[in-house]
Short mmCIF file of C-alpha atoms in Angstrom, two decimals:
data_model
loop_
_atom_site.label_atom_id
_atom_site.label_comp_id
_atom_site.label_asym_id
_atom_site.label_seq_id
_atom_site.Cartn_x
_atom_site.Cartn_y
_atom_site.Cartn_z
CA MET A 19 -5.38 -23.39 -12.99
CA LYS A 20 -7.58 -20.42 -12.86
CA ILE A 21 -6.45 -17.84 -11.10
CA VAL A 22 -8.60 -14.18 -10.55
CA LEU A 23 -6.37 -11.37 -9.35
CA ALA A 24 -8.75 -8.47 -7.37
CA PRO A 25 -6.39 -5.62 -5.97
CA ASN A 26 -8.11 -3.33 -3.94
CA ALA A 27 -9.14 -0.19 -6.11
CA THR A 28 -7.96 2.32 -3.25
CA GLY A 29 -4.14 2.96 -4.24
CA SER A 30 -1.81 1.81 -7.43
CA GLY A 31 0.17 -0.03 -4.36
CA HIS A 32 -2.12 -3.25 -4.12
CA ASN A 33 -1.86 -2.97 -7.92
CA MET A 34 1.65 -2.94 -7.44
CA ARG A 35 1.79 -5.61 -5.27
CA THR A 36 -0.51 -8.13 -7.23
CA LEU A 37 1.58 -7.39 -10.23
CA ALA A 38 4.27 -8.78 -8.73
CA LEU A 39 2.45 -11.56 -7.37
CA ALA A 40 1.49 -12.37 -11.09
CA ARG A 41 4.26 -12.19 -12.45
CA GLU A 42 6.07 -14.87 -10.08
CA ILE A 43 2.89 -17.27 -10.13
CA ARG A 44 3.34 -17.19 -13.85
CA ALA A 45 7.08 -17.77 -13.46
CA GLN A 46 6.53 -20.91 -11.71
CA ARG A 47 3.14 -21.43 -13.57
CA PRO A 48 3.43 -20.56 -17.29
CA ASP A 49 0.39 -22.88 -18.19
CA ALA A 50 -2.15 -21.01 -15.01
CA GLU A 51 -4.66 -18.73 -16.88
CA LEU A 52 -4.57 -15.73 -15.00
CA THR A 53 -7.31 -13.01 -14.69
CA VAL A 54 -6.75 -9.05 -13.01
CA LEU A 55 -9.87 -7.46 -11.97
CA LEU A 56 -8.70 -3.99 -12.56
CA ALA A 57 -10.44 -0.75 -11.21
CA SER A 58 -8.12 1.86 -10.56
CA LEU A 59 -4.62 3.79 -12.86
CA GLN A 60 -6.33 0.99 -15.50
CA SER A 61 -3.99 3.39 -18.25
CA THR A 62 -0.99 2.37 -16.07
CA PHE A 63 -1.96 -0.83 -14.98
CA ALA A 64 -3.73 -2.60 -17.83
CA PRO A 65 -0.46 -2.99 -19.95
CA LEU A 66 1.99 -4.11 -17.27
CA PHE A 67 -0.54 -6.71 -16.23
CA THR A 68 -1.01 -7.63 -20.41
CA GLU A 69 2.91 -7.36 -20.30
CA ALA A 70 3.32 -10.53 -18.11
CA GLY A 71 0.28 -12.28 -19.49
CA VAL A 72 -2.25 -11.63 -17.49
CA THR A 73 -6.17 -10.87 -18.97
CA VAL A 74 -7.17 -7.68 -17.77
CA VAL A 75 -11.07 -6.99 -17.06
CA ASP A 76 -12.02 -3.12 -16.08
CA LEU A 77 -14.02 -3.42 -13.78
CA ALA A 78 -14.77 0.75 -13.48
CA GLY A 79 -14.88 1.57 -17.20
CA ARG A 80 -13.59 4.13 -16.20
CA GLN A 81 -10.21 5.88 -15.35
CA VAL A 82 -10.44 6.16 -11.36
CA ASN A 83 -7.40 7.81 -9.68
CA TYR A 84 -8.31 8.16 -6.19
CA ALA A 85 -4.83 10.18 -4.99
CA THR A 86 -6.04 13.50 -7.09
CA LYS A 87 -8.74 14.66 -4.64
CA SER A 88 -9.75 14.26 -0.80
CA ASN A 89 -11.55 11.28 -0.20
CA LEU A 90 -13.39 12.68 2.86
CA THR A 91 -15.25 15.08 4.86
CA ARG A 92 -14.17 16.11 8.11
CA ARG A 93 -17.44 14.80 9.89
CA MET A 94 -17.33 11.01 10.58
CA ASP A 95 -20.67 9.26 11.58
CA TRP A 96 -22.43 6.43 9.63
CA ALA A 97 -24.36 8.12 7.27
CA GLY A 98 -21.32 10.66 5.84
CA TYR A 99 -17.69 7.94 6.73
CA ILE A 100 -19.87 4.30 6.69
CA GLY A 101 -22.34 5.54 3.91
CA GLY A 102 -20.60 7.91 2.11
CA TYR A 103 -16.87 6.43 2.03
CA LEU A 104 -16.14 3.21 3.40
CA ALA A 105 -19.16 1.14 1.57
CA PRO A 106 -18.48 2.52 -2.05
CA ALA A 107 -15.03 2.16 -1.17
CA PHE A 108 -14.99 -1.37 0.62
CA VAL A 109 -18.06 -2.99 1.19
CA ASN A 110 -19.89 -2.27 -2.15
CA GLY A 111 -22.83 -4.02 -3.20
CA GLU A 112 -22.99 -3.00 -6.97
CA ARG A 113 -18.95 -3.99 -6.75
CA ILE A 114 -20.10 -7.42 -5.09
CA LEU A 115 -22.87 -8.54 -7.67
CA HIS A 116 -20.16 -7.43 -11.26
CA TYR A 117 -17.51 -9.95 -8.93
CA LEU A 118 -20.58 -12.12 -8.27
CA ALA A 119 -20.69 -12.31 -12.10
CA LEU A 120 -17.87 -12.31 -12.98
CA TYR A 121 -17.09 -15.56 -11.10
CA GLN A 122 -19.80 -17.42 -12.66
CA GLU A 123 -18.61 -16.49 -16.00
CA LEU A 124 -14.79 -17.26 -15.23
CA ALA A 125 -14.63 -20.04 -13.10
CA PRO A 126 -11.76 -19.68 -11.19
CA ASP A 127 -10.00 -21.93 -8.47
CA LEU A 128 -8.91 -19.09 -6.95
CA VAL A 129 -9.86 -15.80 -5.91
CA VAL A 130 -6.75 -13.71 -4.95
CA SER A 131 -7.94 -10.58 -3.08
CA ASP A 132 -5.61 -7.95 -1.95
CA TYR A 133 -7.34 -6.03 1.06
CA ASN A 134 -10.60 -6.02 -1.49
CA MET A 135 -13.65 -6.63 1.05
CA SER A 136 -16.27 -7.40 -2.63
CA ALA A 137 -13.95 -9.44 -4.31
CA SER A 138 -13.71 -11.43 -0.75
CA ILE A 139 -17.43 -11.01 0.48
CA ALA A 140 -18.89 -11.97 -3.40
CA ALA A 141 -16.26 -15.38 -3.06
CA GLY A 142 -17.88 -16.23 -0.17
CA MET A 143 -20.87 -15.93 -1.10
CA SER A 144 -20.87 -18.03 -4.46
CA CYS A 145 -18.23 -20.90 -2.59
CA VAL A 146 -15.10 -20.11 -4.70
CA PRO A 147 -12.45 -20.57 -2.71
CA HIS A 148 -10.32 -17.45 -1.96
CA ALA A 149 -6.58 -15.83 -0.81
CA LEU A 150 -6.30 -12.21 1.17
CA VAL A 151 -3.35 -10.50 0.50
CA THR A 152 -3.44 -8.18 3.06
CA GLU A 153 -1.07 -5.38 5.13
CA ARG A 154 -3.86 -4.83 7.63
CA TYR A 155 -4.47 -7.26 10.65
CA ASP A 156 -8.52 -5.56 10.89
CA PHE A 157 -10.43 -2.18 9.03
CA THR A 158 -8.26 0.15 9.80
CA LEU A 159 -11.17 1.78 11.85
CA CYS A 160 -10.75 -1.33 14.31
CA GLN A 161 -6.86 -0.35 14.90
CA LEU A 162 -7.49 3.46 15.80
CA ASP A 163 -9.27 4.93 18.59
CA ASP A 164 -11.77 8.16 18.83
CA GLU A 165 -9.13 9.72 20.37
CA THR A 166 -6.80 9.98 17.73
CA LEU A 167 -9.27 10.81 14.88
CA VAL A 168 -10.18 13.80 17.30
CA ALA A 169 -6.59 14.67 16.89
CA GLY A 170 -7.11 14.47 13.08
CA GLY A 171 -9.61 17.17 12.83
CA PHE A 172 -12.75 14.99 12.90
CA ASP A 173 -15.98 15.78 13.99
CA ILE A 174 -16.74 11.82 15.16
CA ASP A 175 -20.12 10.44 16.28
CA SER A 176 -18.62 8.11 18.73
CA GLU A 177 -21.94 5.69 18.72
CA ASP A 178 -21.53 5.50 15.15
CA LEU A 179 -18.31 4.39 14.78
CA ARG A 180 -18.26 1.93 17.71
CA ARG A 181 -21.35 0.59 15.79
CA GLY A 182 -19.56 0.72 12.50
CA ARG A 183 -16.33 -0.87 14.20
CA ASN A 184 -17.97 -4.08 14.92
CA ALA A 185 -19.67 -4.51 12.03
CA LEU A 186 -16.20 -3.70 10.10
CA HIS A 187 -14.58 -6.65 12.28
CA MET A 188 -17.08 -8.43 12.21
CA VAL A 189 -16.76 -8.77 8.40
CA PHE A 190 -12.83 -8.77 8.44
CA ASP A 191 -13.00 -11.30 10.85
CA TRP A 192 -15.06 -13.85 8.67
CA ILE A 193 -12.84 -12.73 5.50
CA VAL A 194 -9.74 -14.10 7.63
CA ASN A 195 -10.98 -16.91 8.54
CA SER A 196 -13.14 -17.98 5.35
CA ALA A 197 -10.17 -17.97 3.22
CA GLU A 198 -7.56 -20.52 2.32
CA VAL A 199 -4.94 -18.54 3.06
CA VAL A 200 -3.68 -14.98 4.39
CA LEU A 201 -0.72 -13.79 3.53
CA THR A 202 0.62 -10.54 5.26
CA ASP A 203 3.71 -8.58 4.17
CA LYS A 204 3.66 -6.77 8.35
CA PRO A 205 5.19 -7.38 10.97
CA LEU A 206 3.66 -8.27 14.02
CA VAL A 207 3.78 -5.57 17.12
CA GLU A 208 1.97 -6.97 19.35
CA GLU A 209 1.06 -3.86 21.41
CA LEU A 210 -0.50 -3.19 17.97
CA ASP A 211 -1.80 -6.17 16.52
CA LYS A 212 -2.65 -8.34 19.59
CA GLY A 213 -6.71 -9.75 19.37
CA THR A 214 -6.88 -8.34 15.64
CA PRO A 215 -8.06 -11.21 13.08
CA VAL A 216 -4.38 -11.55 11.53
CA ALA A 217 -2.94 -11.82 14.95
CA GLU A 218 -4.85 -14.96 15.92
CA ALA A 219 -4.80 -16.69 12.53
CA LEU A 220 -0.95 -16.16 12.28
CA GLU A 221 -0.76 -18.21 15.57
CA ALA A 222 -2.91 -20.37 14.13
CA GLY A 223 -1.00 -21.49 11.45
CA HIS A 224 -3.81 -19.55 9.14
CA ALA A 225 -1.78 -16.60 8.18
CA VAL A 226 1.56 -16.02 6.69
CA PHE A 227 4.04 -13.45 6.94
CA THR A 228 5.57 -13.84 3.86
CA GLY A 229 7.67 -10.30 3.83
CA PRO A 230 7.81 -7.70 1.17
CA MET A 231 5.52 -9.09 -2.09
CA VAL A 232 7.41 -6.76 -4.49
CA ARG A 233 8.86 -6.35 -8.04
CA ASP A 234 12.09 -8.00 -8.57
CA MET A 235 15.04 -5.87 -7.21
CA PRO A 236 17.50 -4.16 -9.68
CA SER A 237 20.98 -6.02 -8.56
CA LEU A 238 22.95 -4.41 -11.14
CA HIS A 239 22.67 -0.63 -12.83
CA ASP A 240 23.61 1.69 -14.70
CA GLY A 241 23.84 5.00 -12.10
CA ALA A 242 24.99 7.70 -15.24
CA LYS A 243 21.94 6.09 -17.56
CA VAL A 244 19.53 6.53 -14.36
CA ARG A 245 20.55 10.04 -14.28
CA ALA A 246 20.74 10.51 -17.90
CA ASP A 247 17.33 9.33 -18.08
CA LEU A 248 15.28 10.83 -15.80
CA GLY A 249 17.39 14.19 -16.29
CA ILE A 250 19.17 14.27 -12.85
CA PRO A 251 22.55 16.48 -12.89
CA GLU A 252 25.36 14.86 -10.75
CA GLY A 253 25.12 15.71 -6.91
CA PRO A 254 23.31 13.38 -3.99
CA ILE A 255 19.81 12.63 -4.75
CA MET A 256 16.94 13.55 -2.41
CA VAL A 257 13.94 12.01 -3.72
CA GLY A 258 10.03 13.28 -2.11
CA SER A 259 7.09 10.57 -3.14
CA VAL A 260 3.47 12.17 -2.25
CA GLY A 261 1.34 9.79 -4.62
CA GLY A 262 -1.22 7.54 -3.42
CA THR A 263 -4.23 8.00 -1.80
CA THR A 264 -5.36 11.23 0.69
CA MET A 265 -8.11 11.81 2.80
CA PHE A 266 -8.06 15.67 2.32
CA LEU A 267 -6.05 16.84 -0.79
CA GLU A 268 -5.08 20.16 1.33
CA ASN A 269 -2.56 17.02 3.72
CA LYS A 270 -0.70 16.51 0.44
CA GLN A 271 -0.10 19.87 -0.45
CA ARG A 272 1.08 20.81 2.64
CA VAL A 273 3.73 17.96 3.04
CA ILE A 274 4.89 18.63 -0.51
CA GLU A 275 5.23 22.75 0.47
CA GLY A 276 7.53 21.02 3.08
CA TYR A 277 9.56 19.27 1.15
CA LEU A 278 10.58 22.30 -1.02
CA GLN A 279 11.59 24.83 2.01
CA ALA A 280 13.79 22.03 3.29
CA TYR A 281 15.09 21.33 0.39
CA GLU A 282 15.34 25.26 -0.27
CA VAL A 283 17.26 25.38 2.77
CA LEU A 284 19.54 21.91 2.42
CA LYS A 285 20.62 23.23 -1.17
CA ARG A 286 22.37 26.71 0.66
CA VAL A 287 24.44 23.81 2.69
CA GLN A 288 24.83 21.30 0.14
CA PRO A 289 24.91 23.32 -3.18
CA ASP A 290 24.72 20.45 -5.41
CA LEU A 291 21.66 18.32 -4.00
CA GLN A 292 19.36 17.55 -6.52
CA PHE A 293 15.36 16.92 -5.41
CA VAL A 294 13.27 14.73 -7.73
CA LEU A 295 9.51 15.32 -6.54
CA LEU A 296 7.50 12.13 -7.62
CA GLY A 297 3.56 13.07 -7.54
CA ARG A 298 0.22 12.66 -10.12
CA GLU A 299 0.60 16.49 -11.33
CA ARG A 300 2.64 19.27 -11.47
CA VAL A 301 2.77 21.96 -8.61
CA ASP A 302 4.69 24.96 -8.64
CA ALA A 303 8.92 24.56 -7.65
CA PRO A 304 11.99 26.11 -8.14
CA GLU A 305 13.24 25.30 -11.90
CA SER A 306 16.06 23.39 -9.63
CA VAL A 307 13.37 20.58 -8.87
CA ILE A 308 13.03 17.74 -10.98
CA GLN A 309 9.37 17.22 -10.89
CA LEU A 310 8.17 13.31 -12.61
CA ASP A 311 5.18 11.68 -13.11
CA TYR A 312 4.02 8.24 -11.58
CA LEU A 313 7.02 5.74 -12.12
CA PRO A 314 5.67 2.47 -13.04
CA ASP A 315 9.41 1.35 -11.97
CA TRP A 316 11.25 3.57 -9.76
CA MET A 317 13.78 0.94 -8.23
CA PRO A 318 16.45 2.33 -10.43
CA LEU A 319 16.12 6.17 -9.07
CA LEU A 320 15.55 5.01 -5.68
CA ARG A 321 18.96 3.08 -5.92
CA GLU A 322 20.45 6.08 -6.88
CA ALA A 323 18.61 8.00 -3.82
CA ASN A 324 20.84 9.05 -1.33
CA VAL A 325 17.10 9.61 0.63
CA LEU A 326 14.01 9.16 0.46
CA LEU A 327 10.89 10.89 1.71
CA SER A 328 7.64 9.33 1.23
CA ALA A 329 3.87 8.64 2.88
CA PRO A 330 3.93 5.24 4.74
CA GLY A 331 1.73 3.61 2.32
CA TRP A 332 2.83 -0.15 3.69
CA ILE A 333 3.66 -1.31 -0.17
CA THR A 334 5.92 0.81 -0.70
CA VAL A 335 7.22 0.40 2.82
CA THR A 336 8.22 -2.95 1.89
CA GLU A 337 9.46 -2.23 -1.49
CA ILE A 338 12.11 -0.02 0.19
CA ALA A 339 12.83 -1.98 3.21
CA ALA A 340 14.02 -4.74 0.59
CA MET A 341 16.00 -2.72 -0.98
CA ARG A 342 16.96 -0.88 2.17
CA ILE A 343 16.51 2.33 1.18
CA PRO A 344 17.13 5.20 3.52
CA THR A 345 14.69 6.40 3.82
CA VAL A 346 12.48 9.10 6.25
CA PHE A 347 8.21 8.62 6.15
CA VAL A 348 6.27 11.62 6.41
CA LEU A 349 2.77 12.10 7.38
CA GLY A 350 0.97 14.77 6.08
CA SER A 351 -1.78 15.06 9.49
CA LEU A 352 -3.48 12.28 11.51
CA GLY A 353 -6.67 13.80 9.52
CA GLU A 354 -4.77 10.77 6.94
CA TYR A 355 -5.69 8.16 9.08
CA HIS A 356 -5.99 5.56 7.04
CA GLU A 357 -1.75 5.37 7.32
CA VAL A 358 -1.90 6.42 11.21
CA GLU A 359 -1.45 2.77 12.18
CA ALA A 360 1.55 2.41 9.62
CA ALA A 361 3.17 5.59 10.38
CA ARG A 362 3.56 4.15 14.37
CA ARG A 363 4.28 0.64 13.22
CA LEU A 364 7.30 2.14 11.27
CA GLU A 365 7.99 4.40 14.56
CA LEU A 366 8.27 1.18 16.89
CA LEU A 367 10.21 -0.56 14.35
CA GLY A 368 13.00 2.35 14.49
CA PHE A 369 12.14 4.17 11.52
CA PRO A 370 12.72 7.80 11.25
CA THR A 371 9.05 9.24 11.12
CA LEU A 372 7.54 13.04 11.61
CA ILE A 373 3.61 13.22 11.77
CA SER A 374 2.84 16.79 10.66
CA PRO A 375 6.56 17.70 10.07
CA THR A 376 7.24 21.40 9.60
CA ALA A 377 10.12 22.60 7.65
CA ASP A 378 12.69 22.88 10.52
CA SER A 379 11.87 19.17 11.98
CA LEU A 380 12.15 18.20 8.23
CA VAL A 381 15.98 19.50 7.56
CA GLU A 382 16.82 18.14 10.99
CA THR A 383 15.86 14.74 10.26
CA LEU A 384 17.35 15.33 6.81
CA THR A 385 20.45 16.92 7.15
CA PRO A 386 22.58 13.69 8.28
CA MET A 387 21.54 11.38 5.36
CA VAL A 388 21.33 13.53 2.09
CA THR A 389 25.09 13.03 1.96
CA GLY A 390 25.03 9.50 2.83
CA ARG A 391 26.08 6.36 0.74
CA PRO A 392 23.70 6.29 -2.19
CA ASP A 393 23.27 1.63 -1.41
CA GLY A 394 22.02 2.78 2.64
CA GLY A 395 25.08 0.53 4.19
CA LEU A 396 24.00 -1.87 6.61
CA PRO A 397 20.38 -2.83 6.75
CA THR A 398 18.92 -1.27 9.91
CA PRO A 399 16.81 -4.00 12.36
CA GLY A 400 13.47 -2.07 11.34
CA GLN A 401 14.63 -2.86 7.05
CA LEU A 402 15.34 -6.30 8.86
CA ALA A 403 11.61 -6.82 10.41
CA ILE A 404 10.11 -5.68 7.21
CA ALA A 405 12.12 -7.57 4.77
CA PRO A 406 14.24 -10.19 6.90
CA ASN A 407 15.49 -12.38 3.46
CA GLY A 408 14.62 -9.12 1.07
CA SER A 409 12.25 -10.25 -1.44
CA GLY A 410 8.90 -12.66 -0.45
CA THR A 411 7.32 -12.96 -4.02
CA GLY A 412 8.59 -16.03 -4.56
CA ALA A 413 6.93 -18.03 -0.85
CA ALA A 414 3.84 -15.93 -1.38
CA ALA A 415 2.95 -17.16 -4.94
CA GLY A 416 3.95 -20.59 -3.70
CA HIS A 417 1.35 -20.50 -1.08
CA LEU A 418 -1.36 -18.91 -3.59
CA ILE A 419 -0.20 -21.23 -5.87
CA ALA A 420 -0.71 -24.48 -3.60
CA ALA A 421 -4.17 -23.32 -2.17
CA ALA A 422 -5.51 -22.38 -6.10
CA SER A 423 -4.09 -26.47 -6.60
CA ARG A 424 -6.09 -27.56 -3.12
CA ALA A 425 -9.19 -26.41 -4.51
CA ALA A 426 -8.99 -27.73 -8.13
CA GLY A 427 -8.46 -31.03 -6.66
CA GLY A 428 -11.45 -30.56 -4.48
CA ARG A 429 -9.57 -30.33 -1.55
CA ARG A 430 -9.46 -27.46 0.18
CA PRO A 431 -7.98 -27.78 3.92
CA VAL A 432 -7.77 -24.95 5.91
CA PRO A 433 -5.74 -25.26 9.24
CA GLY A 434 -6.39 -23.22 12.32
CA ARG A 435 -9.69 -21.96 10.76
CA ARG A 436 -11.90 -21.37 13.87
#
């Protein structure tokens, strides 16, 4: 059995989810030949995939990190947004050709695309069976209206965006319906998802909500060792995460400033409060702030944390929901349009969610949480909605193995395909 894994390059979460699935596929089918087509954060993830027994193909040929620069301008029209951002990042002609060549060389039984539109399109063109792993029910733009984009500070061309939405929806709908199976780790919320391709596929039985597709959850840990290894003194721990893809770097910088200001106020009330800032680069911060670069495995740290501050990147959401970590989700601005839908979903599910927060609003939200129990107590309704059974990685890998087996045997029934 040959499976090719193709994570989207626009964030570390896609690589991490793919890695979790690869490890579980390897555990269930030790004989499987696994190859990952890696196009971002290669120095971090290539060793992890290799350790998991996965052959790594560096698709980009250069180190790529979408978290250290702005990815958009304020003008959203066909040339600037569709041509300048969406096409290179998601529907990339050169990348499609590269995938076509690799599929011919690798001859996979199944391509597993983690929200990688170019990989899925190439699979469909070459008649290679493919599965879609997605936290999106449609392309992001298709679930946001013009009013939200204007409120985010964009100068929009409504006609260009209307045409763009129509085209992107057609692409996503075709990918969903041509896939052997669609797996999602995002629970359906009717008022956000009605009429989307994935919602319709779920109803037809062609898509499956698996719950979190995440790494193994640590059950036991030595808290003192975790603190010693990371240089964290005694006291309650607040973790602030600022990694991941950003549309405008100033939004990320604004969030960091808000975290630091809130910490300064909270520390006056709770002098032994420790703040761990996770980012991709160092910032100017008080000496008491513990700054760490990207942690490939942050789960032991989160087990020790009283509260996590995080952007609503969905792979992060699923990990913390599975671990039952108390979390405040923070979106720097509506200009971070790619995470607005997730923020709205989390708010509807009952999570503390702040958009463009002030330091005062952060302090108000965090005050009752920074002295809470590190184990988080009982799971919240929102955590149970996202992770009803903890990790869903085993079930997701099983679906992918079954799809690959059908393809390898020449049997490719796709229930619910329209």
